């Protein structure tokens, strides 16, 4: 009789190989779902039980060299990774093994990567704003401390640059622990980030985890669980505030779609896996604040073909407390960061949390930019001279607000030939309020472009 045990060790035989999916037959004890099995040098994770002692596994590495009939060893347990202070300052993979060329992590504790989210009774809501120093975000889409923020945009609109700038501005002043999780991104970006964090002197309080673009879909699908397991230890056991940065959460969905197809599941809308909502919720629900500490997550989200109705983008939207939408149109106009002020939103932008003044100024900025958007077609056809005096004043203010909400970044200062600016919320509000209060301006629009606080323009004048 076949038993399904969680801890017993048993041997099996490879009976089928279909790309990155391997079927293994066990004569005795059958390993449980999410158990780790070893076939030579290839690690596999059990994805489903087919009955008759056969399990279907997802390969966590290249299957080159595997053959039918190879003996497989199952230890019974799942993937466990090191946690604690020993992982700080390291670059690791999905198994917690080093990618930085240093010796393996000598941690006293290891924990399984598949863990349930904290119960609702342990969760708390903290109505605090995480100041980023980026004008467009702090004004229009403030980030919740202990919440989840998404940076949405298509290819080439600046998601990774904006995330790098957020790392630069927040990690340096963050008093807790920071984790960077790279899912399906380029190896070049991983190397650049590793070097930049070392130069900034913040690497010793960061953990960097990567499941790169060239790795098996199973690795890209699980690297987020590895990052969350380490983050949960710092939150629950050490009572720290954790900053979790993910680039790119869409690649997690994409990896799940690949795994689902390999497992033979029927695809759902637009070819995505039928378990999309469940898999995404299982990951996102682990990101939360408890009585002990908090996990604040900032996630870059690739939007396929700039289509925000895509099922993956729509599913991710539902989990976020703030969404920063990047616009290709603004990027083409050279307005960086290319934050769309009308599409971005945050649950924190209420008078009770940010204050009445911040709320009123943000609404006035949005209203001015929305009126300008409506007048664009008239200006294109008839010219600005045909507008009323009121509408011309709106256009004048809106164009200066658009340029004032740009700013030079530290992370691209070398290539852009500029010096980065960190702007406080008070400086941003004061600058916007001054522009909104004026109807005529002494300085041209270009004077407001790529500066920090408004006082900087006056000093230059």
Short mmCIF file of C-alpha atoms in Angstrom, two decimals:
data_model
loop_
_atom_site.label_atom_id
_atom_site.label_comp_id
_atom_site.label_asym_id
_atom_site.label_seq_id
_atom_site.Cartn_x
_atom_site.Cartn_y
_atom_site.Cartn_z
CA UNK A 1 0.00 0.00 0.00
CA UNK A 2 1.34 3.48 -0.91
CA UNK A 3 1.68 5.91 1.98
CA UNK A 4 1.84 9.72 1.78
CA UNK A 5 4.25 10.83 4.48
CA UNK A 6 5.84 14.20 5.10
CA UNK A 7 9.13 13.21 6.66
CA UNK A 8 10.13 9.71 5.58
CA UNK A 9 13.03 9.25 3.16
CA UNK A 10 12.38 7.18 0.04
CA UNK A 11 13.76 6.47 -3.42
CA UNK A 12 11.99 6.78 -6.75
CA UNK A 13 12.58 6.41 -10.47
CA UNK A 14 12.18 8.97 -13.28
CA UNK A 15 9.41 7.73 -15.58
CA UNK A 16 8.76 10.81 -17.79
CA UNK A 17 10.47 14.10 -18.70
CA UNK A 18 8.53 16.88 -20.44
CA UNK A 19 10.68 20.00 -20.58
CA UNK A 20 10.99 21.27 -17.03
CA UNK A 21 8.43 18.80 -15.65
CA UNK A 22 9.54 15.38 -14.42
CA UNK A 23 7.30 12.46 -13.35
CA UNK A 24 8.74 10.16 -10.67
CA UNK A 25 7.37 6.80 -9.50
CA UNK A 26 7.85 5.79 -5.85
CA UNK A 27 7.46 2.20 -4.73
CA UNK A 28 7.11 3.04 -1.04
CA UNK A 29 6.50 6.33 0.77
CA UNK A 30 5.34 9.14 -1.53
CA UNK A 31 6.68 12.67 -0.78
CA UNK A 32 4.15 15.42 -0.13
CA UNK A 33 3.40 18.45 -2.32
CA UNK A 34 6.21 21.07 -2.10
CA UNK A 35 8.71 18.41 -0.96
CA UNK A 36 12.20 18.64 -2.41
CA UNK A 37 13.60 15.65 -4.31
CA UNK A 38 17.05 15.24 -5.81
CA UNK A 39 17.75 13.62 -9.18
CA UNK A 40 21.52 13.64 -9.58
CA UNK A 41 22.52 17.33 -9.61
CA UNK A 42 19.00 18.53 -10.40
CA UNK A 43 16.70 19.70 -7.58
CA UNK A 44 12.97 19.20 -8.15
CA UNK A 45 9.91 20.28 -6.19
CA UNK A 46 6.78 18.11 -6.03
CA UNK A 47 3.88 20.00 -7.66
CA UNK A 48 1.13 17.37 -7.72
CA UNK A 49 0.36 13.75 -6.84
CA UNK A 50 -0.87 11.71 -9.83
CA UNK A 51 -1.82 8.55 -7.92
CA UNK A 52 -0.38 5.07 -8.08
CA UNK A 53 2.80 6.30 -6.36
CA UNK A 54 3.64 8.76 -9.16
CA UNK A 55 4.36 12.44 -8.44
CA UNK A 56 4.83 15.31 -10.90
CA UNK A 57 7.74 17.64 -10.13
CA UNK A 58 8.96 21.00 -11.41
CA UNK A 59 12.70 21.24 -12.08
CA UNK A 60 14.59 24.01 -10.27
CA UNK A 61 17.50 23.89 -12.68
CA UNK A 62 18.46 22.69 -16.17
CA UNK A 63 17.26 19.12 -16.84
CA UNK A 64 20.22 18.44 -19.12
CA UNK A 65 21.67 15.06 -18.15
CA UNK A 66 18.43 13.62 -16.72
CA UNK A 67 17.25 10.37 -18.28
CA UNK A 68 14.45 7.86 -17.79
CA UNK A 69 15.18 5.31 -15.10
CA UNK A 70 17.48 7.56 -13.02
CA UNK A 71 17.17 6.93 -9.29
CA UNK A 72 15.77 9.85 -7.27
CA UNK A 73 16.23 10.55 -3.56
CA UNK A 74 13.40 12.21 -1.59
CA UNK A 75 14.20 13.52 1.87
CA UNK A 76 10.61 14.39 2.72
CA UNK A 77 11.13 18.08 3.58
CA UNK A 78 10.69 21.16 1.40
CA UNK A 79 13.14 23.94 0.51
CA UNK A 80 14.59 25.57 3.63
CA UNK A 81 16.67 28.75 3.60
CA UNK A 82 18.92 30.44 6.18
CA UNK A 83 17.42 33.35 8.13
CA UNK A 84 18.80 35.88 10.60
CA UNK A 85 21.64 38.38 10.78
CA UNK A 86 23.98 36.09 8.81
CA UNK A 87 22.13 36.77 5.52
CA UNK A 88 22.63 40.56 5.70
CA UNK A 89 25.02 41.90 3.10
CA UNK A 90 24.69 38.80 0.92
CA UNK A 91 23.43 38.00 -2.59
CA UNK A 92 21.57 34.67 -2.56
CA UNK A 93 19.49 32.38 -4.78
CA UNK A 94 16.21 30.54 -4.17
CA UNK A 95 17.94 27.95 -1.93
CA UNK A 96 19.77 30.60 0.12
CA UNK A 97 23.05 29.65 -1.59
CA UNK A 98 25.54 32.46 -2.35
CA UNK A 99 25.68 34.25 -5.70
CA UNK A 100 28.33 36.75 -4.53
CA UNK A 101 31.32 34.40 -4.61
CA UNK A 102 31.56 34.31 -0.80
CA UNK A 103 31.33 31.20 1.42
CA UNK A 104 27.86 29.72 2.16
CA UNK A 105 25.78 31.48 4.80
CA UNK A 106 26.54 30.08 8.26
CA UNK A 107 23.12 30.73 9.81
CA UNK A 108 21.97 29.14 13.04
CA UNK A 109 18.39 28.83 11.79
CA UNK A 110 16.75 27.63 8.57
CA UNK A 111 13.07 27.90 7.70
CA UNK A 112 10.82 26.41 4.98
CA UNK A 113 9.86 28.86 2.23
CA UNK A 114 6.22 27.73 2.06
CA UNK A 115 4.52 29.36 5.06
CA UNK A 116 0.97 30.58 5.76
CA UNK A 117 0.25 34.33 6.06
CA UNK A 118 -0.16 35.77 9.58
CA UNK A 119 -3.68 35.34 11.02
CA UNK A 120 -6.03 38.33 10.85
CA UNK A 121 -5.98 38.62 14.65
CA UNK A 122 -2.23 39.41 14.57
CA UNK A 123 -2.42 42.09 11.87
CA UNK A 124 -2.45 45.82 12.54
CA UNK A 125 -2.97 48.90 10.35
CA UNK A 126 -0.55 51.80 10.74
CA UNK A 127 -1.67 54.98 9.01
CA UNK A 128 1.87 56.26 8.36
CA UNK A 129 3.41 57.64 5.19
CA UNK A 130 6.86 56.54 3.99
CA UNK A 131 8.57 59.68 2.65
CA UNK A 132 10.53 58.94 -0.55
CA UNK A 133 11.95 62.36 -1.51
CA UNK A 134 10.37 62.01 -4.99
CA UNK A 135 7.95 64.92 -5.52
CA UNK A 136 5.40 63.25 -7.82
CA UNK A 137 5.03 60.21 -5.53
CA UNK A 138 4.97 62.00 -2.17
CA UNK A 139 2.40 64.54 -3.44
CA UNK A 140 -0.04 62.43 -5.47
CA UNK A 141 0.48 58.80 -4.42
CA UNK A 142 2.01 58.66 -0.91
CA UNK A 143 3.40 55.26 0.05
CA UNK A 144 1.95 53.48 3.09
CA UNK A 145 4.44 52.26 5.69
CA UNK A 146 3.58 48.59 6.07
CA UNK A 147 1.56 48.56 2.84
CA UNK A 148 2.04 47.45 -0.76
CA UNK A 149 2.85 49.89 -3.57
CA UNK A 150 2.98 49.04 -7.27
CA UNK A 151 5.02 50.85 -9.95
CA UNK A 152 3.03 50.14 -13.13
CA UNK A 153 4.30 50.70 -16.65
CA UNK A 154 5.11 49.14 -20.00
CA UNK A 155 8.59 48.42 -21.32
CA UNK A 156 11.06 51.31 -21.26
CA UNK A 157 9.12 53.90 -19.22
CA UNK A 158 11.49 53.84 -16.23
CA UNK A 159 10.17 51.31 -13.67
CA UNK A 160 13.60 49.91 -12.72
CA UNK A 161 15.20 53.38 -12.60
CA UNK A 162 12.40 54.64 -10.33
CA UNK A 163 12.71 51.55 -8.10
CA UNK A 164 16.50 52.07 -7.90
CA UNK A 165 15.92 55.69 -6.86
CA UNK A 166 13.43 54.58 -4.20
CA UNK A 167 16.08 52.15 -2.91
CA UNK A 168 18.67 54.94 -2.82
CA UNK A 169 16.36 57.38 -1.01
CA UNK A 170 14.69 55.03 1.47
CA UNK A 171 17.26 52.33 2.29
CA UNK A 172 19.85 54.87 3.40
CA UNK A 173 17.42 56.40 5.92
CA UNK A 174 15.53 53.19 6.73
CA UNK A 175 16.24 52.01 10.27
CA UNK A 176 15.11 48.42 9.73
CA UNK A 177 16.20 45.77 7.25
CA UNK A 178 15.86 45.93 3.46
CA UNK A 179 15.42 43.04 1.02
CA UNK A 180 15.63 43.24 -2.74
CA UNK A 181 14.00 40.40 -4.68
CA UNK A 182 14.79 40.22 -8.40
CA UNK A 183 12.29 38.01 -10.26
CA UNK A 184 13.11 37.24 -13.89
CA UNK A 185 15.23 40.35 -14.41
CA UNK A 186 18.45 40.83 -16.34
CA UNK A 187 21.75 39.69 -14.81
CA UNK A 188 23.27 43.07 -15.75
CA UNK A 189 20.76 44.87 -13.51
CA UNK A 190 21.57 42.55 -10.60
CA UNK A 191 25.29 43.25 -10.91
CA UNK A 192 24.74 47.02 -11.19
CA UNK A 193 22.46 47.09 -8.12
CA UNK A 194 24.92 45.01 -6.09
CA UNK A 195 27.72 47.44 -6.95
CA UNK A 196 25.60 50.57 -6.33
CA UNK A 197 24.47 49.36 -2.89
CA UNK A 198 28.11 48.71 -1.97
CA UNK A 199 29.13 52.21 -3.10
CA UNK A 200 26.23 53.74 -1.14
CA UNK A 201 27.37 51.88 2.00
CA UNK A 202 23.97 50.26 2.68
CA UNK A 203 24.75 46.70 1.58
CA UNK A 204 25.47 45.54 5.14
CA UNK A 205 21.79 46.00 6.11
CA UNK A 206 20.36 44.56 2.90
CA UNK A 207 19.69 41.07 1.55
CA UNK A 208 19.57 40.62 -2.22
CA UNK A 209 17.84 37.60 -3.74
CA UNK A 210 17.72 36.77 -7.44
CA UNK A 211 15.88 34.32 -9.66
CA UNK A 212 17.20 35.54 -12.99
CA UNK A 213 15.69 35.63 -16.47
CA UNK A 214 17.81 32.69 -17.67
CA UNK A 215 16.81 30.38 -14.81
CA UNK A 216 14.11 27.72 -14.74
CA UNK A 217 10.50 28.97 -14.32
CA UNK A 218 10.30 27.05 -11.04
CA UNK A 219 13.11 29.20 -9.60
CA UNK A 220 11.47 32.46 -10.72
CA UNK A 221 8.18 31.27 -9.25
CA UNK A 222 9.67 30.46 -5.82
CA UNK A 223 12.21 33.26 -5.28
CA UNK A 224 9.48 35.53 -3.87
CA UNK A 225 8.70 32.92 -1.19
CA UNK A 226 12.39 32.78 -0.24
CA UNK A 227 12.51 36.59 0.15
CA UNK A 228 9.33 36.63 2.25
CA UNK A 229 10.60 33.86 4.54
CA UNK A 230 13.67 35.96 5.37
CA UNK A 231 11.56 39.13 5.73
CA UNK A 232 9.11 37.36 8.09
CA UNK A 233 11.95 36.32 10.39
CA UNK A 234 13.13 39.93 10.79
CA UNK A 235 9.52 41.08 11.32
CA UNK A 236 8.23 38.35 13.66
CA UNK A 237 11.32 37.19 15.55
CA UNK A 238 13.32 40.42 15.72
CA UNK A 239 10.45 42.95 15.66
CA UNK A 240 11.97 45.02 12.86
CA UNK A 241 10.43 47.07 10.07
CA UNK A 242 11.32 45.46 6.74
CA UNK A 243 11.45 47.18 3.36
CA UNK A 244 10.84 44.63 0.58
CA UNK A 245 11.55 45.72 -3.00
CA UNK A 246 10.43 43.43 -5.82
CA UNK A 247 11.45 43.79 -9.47
CA UNK A 248 9.32 42.51 -11.22
CA UNK A 249 6.14 41.00 -9.76
CA UNK A 250 4.73 40.42 -13.27
CA UNK A 251 7.57 37.95 -13.88
CA UNK A 252 6.25 35.95 -10.91
CA UNK A 253 2.88 35.69 -12.68
CA UNK A 254 4.67 34.85 -15.94
CA UNK A 255 6.71 32.09 -14.26
CA UNK A 256 3.50 30.67 -12.73
CA UNK A 257 1.96 30.64 -16.22
CA UNK A 258 4.96 28.70 -17.57
CA UNK A 259 4.82 26.19 -14.70
CA UNK A 260 1.06 25.80 -15.14
CA UNK A 261 1.46 25.07 -18.85
CA UNK A 262 4.21 22.53 -18.19
CA UNK A 263 1.96 20.79 -15.65
CA UNK A 264 -0.74 20.44 -18.32
CA UNK A 265 -3.36 22.74 -16.77
CA UNK A 266 -5.95 24.29 -19.06
CA UNK A 267 -5.10 28.00 -19.63
CA UNK A 268 -7.54 30.70 -18.56
CA UNK A 269 -8.09 34.30 -19.79
CA UNK A 270 -5.42 35.59 -22.22
CA UNK A 271 -3.52 32.34 -21.72
CA UNK A 272 -2.79 32.91 -18.00
CA UNK A 273 -2.90 30.05 -15.51
CA UNK A 274 -6.32 29.24 -13.98
CA UNK A 275 -4.73 29.59 -10.52
CA UNK A 276 -3.48 33.18 -11.13
CA UNK A 277 -5.55 34.85 -8.38
CA UNK A 278 -4.79 32.12 -5.82
CA UNK A 279 -1.02 32.08 -6.42
CA UNK A 280 -0.75 35.87 -6.34
CA UNK A 281 -2.85 36.13 -3.16
CA UNK A 282 -0.74 33.45 -1.43
CA UNK A 283 2.34 35.62 -2.00
CA UNK A 284 0.82 39.06 -1.38
CA UNK A 285 -1.04 38.12 1.81
CA UNK A 286 2.27 37.30 3.49
CA UNK A 287 3.26 40.97 3.07
CA UNK A 288 1.59 42.63 6.06
CA UNK A 289 2.09 44.47 9.34
CA UNK A 290 1.75 42.63 12.64
CA UNK A 291 2.01 43.59 16.30
CA UNK A 292 5.74 42.81 16.18
CA UNK A 293 6.83 44.70 13.03
CA UNK A 294 5.94 45.53 9.47
CA UNK A 295 6.83 44.62 5.88
CA UNK A 296 6.57 47.56 3.46
CA UNK A 297 6.63 46.37 -0.14
CA UNK A 298 7.36 48.36 -3.30
CA UNK A 299 6.80 46.28 -6.44
CA UNK A 300 7.60 47.07 -10.06
CA UNK A 301 4.84 45.76 -12.35
CA UNK A 302 5.39 45.31 -16.08
CA UNK A 303 2.17 46.01 -18.00
CA UNK A 304 2.03 43.99 -21.26
CA UNK A 305 1.51 46.26 -24.29
CA UNK A 306 0.53 49.12 -21.90
CA UNK A 307 -2.82 47.35 -21.40
CA UNK A 308 -3.97 47.99 -17.82
CA UNK A 309 -6.96 45.67 -18.33
CA UNK A 310 -4.58 42.71 -18.66
CA UNK A 311 -5.64 40.02 -16.11
CA UNK A 312 -2.20 40.02 -14.42
CA UNK A 313 -2.16 43.82 -13.95
CA UNK A 314 -5.80 43.81 -12.75
CA UNK A 315 -5.09 41.03 -10.23
CA UNK A 316 -2.04 42.85 -8.84
CA UNK A 317 -3.98 46.16 -8.57
CA UNK A 318 -6.43 44.58 -6.13
CA UNK A 319 -3.72 43.90 -3.51
CA UNK A 320 -2.14 47.38 -3.41
CA UNK A 321 -2.61 50.36 -1.11
CA UNK A 322 -0.90 52.72 -3.58
CA UNK A 323 -0.34 52.55 -7.33
CA UNK A 324 2.17 54.70 -9.21
CA UNK A 325 1.35 54.54 -12.93
CA UNK A 326 4.09 55.46 -15.40
CA UNK A 327 2.98 57.02 -18.70
CA UNK A 328 4.69 56.40 -22.06
CA UNK A 329 3.32 59.75 -23.27
CA UNK A 330 5.02 61.65 -20.45
CA UNK A 331 8.23 59.69 -20.96
CA UNK A 332 8.22 60.66 -24.66
CA UNK A 333 7.93 64.33 -23.60
CA UNK A 334 11.00 63.96 -21.37
CA UNK A 335 9.01 64.39 -18.14
CA UNK A 336 10.87 62.06 -15.76
CA UNK A 337 9.84 60.40 -13.54
CA UNK A 338 7.02 59.68 -16.00
CA UNK A 339 4.36 59.43 -13.25
CA UNK A 340 0.82 59.86 -14.60
CA UNK A 341 -0.77 62.25 -12.05
CA UNK A 342 -4.33 61.38 -13.06
CA UNK A 343 -3.99 57.58 -13.03
CA UNK A 344 -1.84 57.20 -9.88
CA UNK A 345 -3.67 56.82 -6.56
CA UNK A 346 -3.18 55.97 -2.89
CA UNK A 347 -5.46 55.09 0.01
CA UNK A 348 -3.22 57.32 2.17
CA UNK A 349 -4.25 60.50 0.35
CA UNK A 350 -6.99 61.50 2.80
CA UNK A 351 -7.13 64.53 5.13
CA UNK A 352 -7.08 62.28 8.20
CA UNK A 353 -3.69 60.80 7.25
CA UNK A 354 -1.69 63.34 5.22
CA UNK A 355 -3.41 66.45 6.57
CA UNK A 356 -5.92 68.87 5.06
CA UNK A 357 -3.27 71.10 3.41
CA UNK A 358 -1.57 68.19 1.58
CA UNK A 359 -4.95 66.80 0.49
CA UNK A 360 -6.17 70.18 -0.83
CA UNK A 361 -2.95 70.91 -2.75
CA UNK A 362 -2.91 67.40 -4.29
CA UNK A 363 -6.54 67.80 -5.41
CA UNK A 364 -5.83 71.25 -6.86
CA UNK A 365 -2.81 69.93 -8.78
CA UNK A 366 -4.87 67.03 -10.18
CA UNK A 367 -7.74 69.35 -11.12
CA UNK A 368 -5.40 71.77 -12.91
CA UNK A 369 -3.67 68.98 -14.83
CA UNK A 370 -7.03 67.38 -15.72
CA UNK A 371 -8.34 70.71 -17.10
CA UNK A 372 -5.14 71.09 -19.16
CA UNK A 373 -5.61 67.57 -20.53
CA UNK A 374 -9.11 68.50 -21.72
CA UNK A 375 -7.79 71.67 -23.42
CA UNK A 376 -4.97 69.93 -25.30
CA UNK A 377 -7.11 69.10 -28.36
CA UNK A 378 -8.39 72.69 -28.64
CA UNK A 379 -4.82 74.04 -28.38
CA UNK A 380 -3.63 71.57 -31.05
CA UNK A 381 -6.37 72.65 -33.48
CA UNK A 382 -6.85 76.37 -32.81
CA UNK A 383 -3.83 77.48 -30.79
CA UNK A 384 -3.56 78.76 -27.21
CA UNK A 385 -4.57 82.30 -28.31
CA UNK A 386 -8.16 81.14 -28.86
CA UNK A 387 -8.59 80.18 -25.21
CA UNK A 388 -10.22 82.40 -22.61
CA UNK A 389 -8.05 84.26 -20.11
CA UNK A 390 -9.02 81.74 -17.39
CA UNK A 391 -8.12 78.75 -19.56
CA UNK A 392 -4.80 80.32 -20.58
CA UNK A 393 -3.94 80.78 -16.89
CA UNK A 394 -4.82 77.11 -16.25
CA UNK A 395 -2.55 75.99 -19.10
CA UNK A 396 0.29 78.22 -17.85
CA UNK A 397 0.05 76.79 -14.32
CA UNK A 398 -0.38 73.19 -15.52
CA UNK A 399 2.69 73.27 -17.78
CA UNK A 400 4.83 74.60 -14.93
CA UNK A 401 3.42 72.03 -12.50
CA UNK A 402 4.27 69.25 -14.97
CA UNK A 403 7.86 70.44 -15.16
CA UNK A 404 8.14 71.09 -11.42
CA UNK A 405 7.12 67.46 -10.72
CA UNK A 406 10.19 66.24 -12.65
CA UNK A 407 13.46 65.88 -10.78
CA UNK A 408 17.00 64.58 -11.39
CA UNK A 409 17.75 61.15 -9.89
CA UNK A 410 20.86 60.09 -8.00
CA UNK A 411 20.94 56.67 -9.70
CA UNK A 412 21.32 58.13 -13.22
CA UNK A 413 23.36 61.21 -12.31
CA UNK A 414 26.54 59.84 -13.91
CA UNK A 415 24.92 59.12 -17.30
CA UNK A 416 22.64 62.19 -17.29
CA UNK A 417 25.33 64.62 -16.17
CA UNK A 418 23.17 65.95 -13.33
CA UNK A 419 23.17 65.86 -9.54
CA UNK A 420 20.28 64.01 -7.86
CA UNK A 421 17.79 65.85 -5.63
CA UNK A 422 15.97 64.67 -2.51
CA UNK A 423 12.91 66.87 -1.87
CA UNK A 424 10.91 66.83 1.37
CA UNK A 425 7.11 66.73 1.36
CA UNK A 426 6.98 70.25 2.86
CA UNK A 427 9.17 71.64 0.04
CA UNK A 428 7.00 69.89 -2.58
CA UNK A 429 3.77 71.26 -1.08
CA UNK A 430 5.21 74.78 -0.79
CA UNK A 431 6.36 74.74 -4.43
CA UNK A 432 3.02 73.47 -5.78
CA UNK A 433 1.03 75.92 -3.64
CA UNK A 434 3.09 78.84 -4.95
CA UNK A 435 2.60 77.81 -8.60
CA UNK A 436 -1.16 77.29 -8.08
CA UNK A 437 -1.51 80.74 -6.50
CA UNK A 438 0.03 82.59 -9.47
CA UNK A 439 -1.61 83.67 -12.74
CA UNK A 440 1.47 85.29 -14.31
CA UNK A 441 5.04 84.08 -14.12
CA UNK A 442 8.39 85.86 -14.46
CA UNK A 443 10.36 82.72 -15.22
CA UNK A 444 9.92 80.54 -18.37
CA UNK A 445 8.62 76.93 -18.21
CA UNK A 446 12.12 75.53 -18.70
CA UNK A 447 13.26 77.06 -15.39
CA UNK A 448 10.93 74.66 -13.54
CA UNK A 449 12.30 71.58 -15.32
CA UNK A 450 14.56 69.09 -13.49
CA UNK A 451 14.99 71.03 -10.25
CA UNK A 452 14.47 70.06 -6.62
CA UNK A 453 12.64 72.54 -4.40
CA UNK A 454 11.25 75.76 -5.93
CA UNK A 455 13.78 77.78 -3.93
CA UNK A 456 16.50 76.26 -6.14
CA UNK A 457 15.05 78.04 -9.19
CA UNK A 458 15.03 81.35 -7.31
CA UNK A 459 18.64 80.91 -6.28
CA UNK A 460 19.63 80.20 -9.89
CA UNK A 461 17.75 83.34 -10.98
#
